[in-house]
Phi, psi and omega in degrees: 000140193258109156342142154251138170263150177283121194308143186308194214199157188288304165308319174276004189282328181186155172325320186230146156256050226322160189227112209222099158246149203214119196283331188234138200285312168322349186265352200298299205291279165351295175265355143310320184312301178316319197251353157269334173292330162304001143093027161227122221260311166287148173227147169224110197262145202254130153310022166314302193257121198275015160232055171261327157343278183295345181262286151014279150001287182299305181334277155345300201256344131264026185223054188297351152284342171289195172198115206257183180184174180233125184212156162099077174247114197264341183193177174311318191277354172267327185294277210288010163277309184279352174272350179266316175315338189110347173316156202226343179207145180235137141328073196239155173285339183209183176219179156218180166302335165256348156282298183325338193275290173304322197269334161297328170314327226272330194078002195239148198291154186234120174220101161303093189313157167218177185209333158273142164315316193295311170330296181309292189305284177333320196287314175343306205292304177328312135132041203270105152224015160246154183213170184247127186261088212196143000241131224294356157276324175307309172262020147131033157035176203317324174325292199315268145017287154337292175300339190274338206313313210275016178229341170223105204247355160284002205278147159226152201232146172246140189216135197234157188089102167085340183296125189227210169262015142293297185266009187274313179313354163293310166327294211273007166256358191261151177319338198233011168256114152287322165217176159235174191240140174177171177242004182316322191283008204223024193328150169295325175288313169320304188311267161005328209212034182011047171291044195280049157240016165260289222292318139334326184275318164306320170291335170272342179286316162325271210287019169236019175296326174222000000 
């Protein structure tokens, strides 16, 4: 009989997740490509954009080193276009009971955003203890955040929003963040102009932060 080791957690693959919204789907592989040789491995492509699907998709099925996901998943019907598209992790800024409900179905890892204690303590209650933390400068940044570790010490956070490369080793030193979430690694111009030997290079300074 063969040991299985237990899949890594969402939150331990790297420092960063890069947050990807991307208006043309053709840009998917290529900078999927980019930001796992830069040693970042989750990519979380956003229900932003109506080629967030077909890029999810593209991702999946050429890039088998990545680990794709799906964020800003809003409702049931965004879980099961990304679990058919290949998403591998799903994403929400926020939850209810009934997203919550679908994104455990799906079977696949999950981080429901909170921006509150009551939120937290809800997910807790639930049996919820990685969360998506957003939007994490807004609602009161690395303080905030800090302040939840000594009274709520299962919770761990990934905290996305306003986060850049200034500020994410604030984030990644507090006790109860695994990762942080951001696009600093994804400049408009690079993207634009399909420089993913920048948007690599950006991608290894992220993923050597911790």
């Amino acid at each position: 009989m063969t040991d299985t080791a237990p899949s890594p957690s969402l939150l331990d693959l790297a420092p960063v997740i890069p947050v990807v919204v991307i208006d043309d789907a053709a840009d998917a592989v290529p900078m999927a490509r980019a930001l796992v040789a830069g040693g970042l491995p989750a990519i979380e492509v956003t229900f932003r954009t109506p080629a967030a699907a077909d890029a999810i998709r593209a991702i999946a099925a050429e890039v088998p080193e990545a680990i794709v996901g799906a964020g800003t998943v809003l409702n049931p019907g965004h879980v099961d276009t990304a679990v058919a598209a290949g998403s591998r992790f799903l994403v929400s800024p926020g939850w209810t009971d009934r997203l919550l409900g679908a994104m455990r179905d799906s079977g696949i890892p999950s981080l429901p955003g909170v921006s509150t204690t009551s939120e937290v303590v809800a997910l807790l209650e639930r049996g919820v203890t990685e969360m998506k933390f957003f939007p994490a400068e807004a609602a009161g940044g690395t303080a905030y955040l800090g302040s939840l570790a000594s009274p709520l010490p299962d919770a761990r956070f990934c905290p996305t929003g306003g986060v850049n490369a200034a500020r994410a080793p604030g984030y990644l030193a507090l006790p109860n963040v695994g990762c942080v979430g951001g696009t600093w690694m994804l400049p408009a111009d690079a993207v634009a102009a399909g420089d993913w030997a920048r948007v690599e290079s950006l991608a290894r300074e992220a993923a050597a932060l911790r």
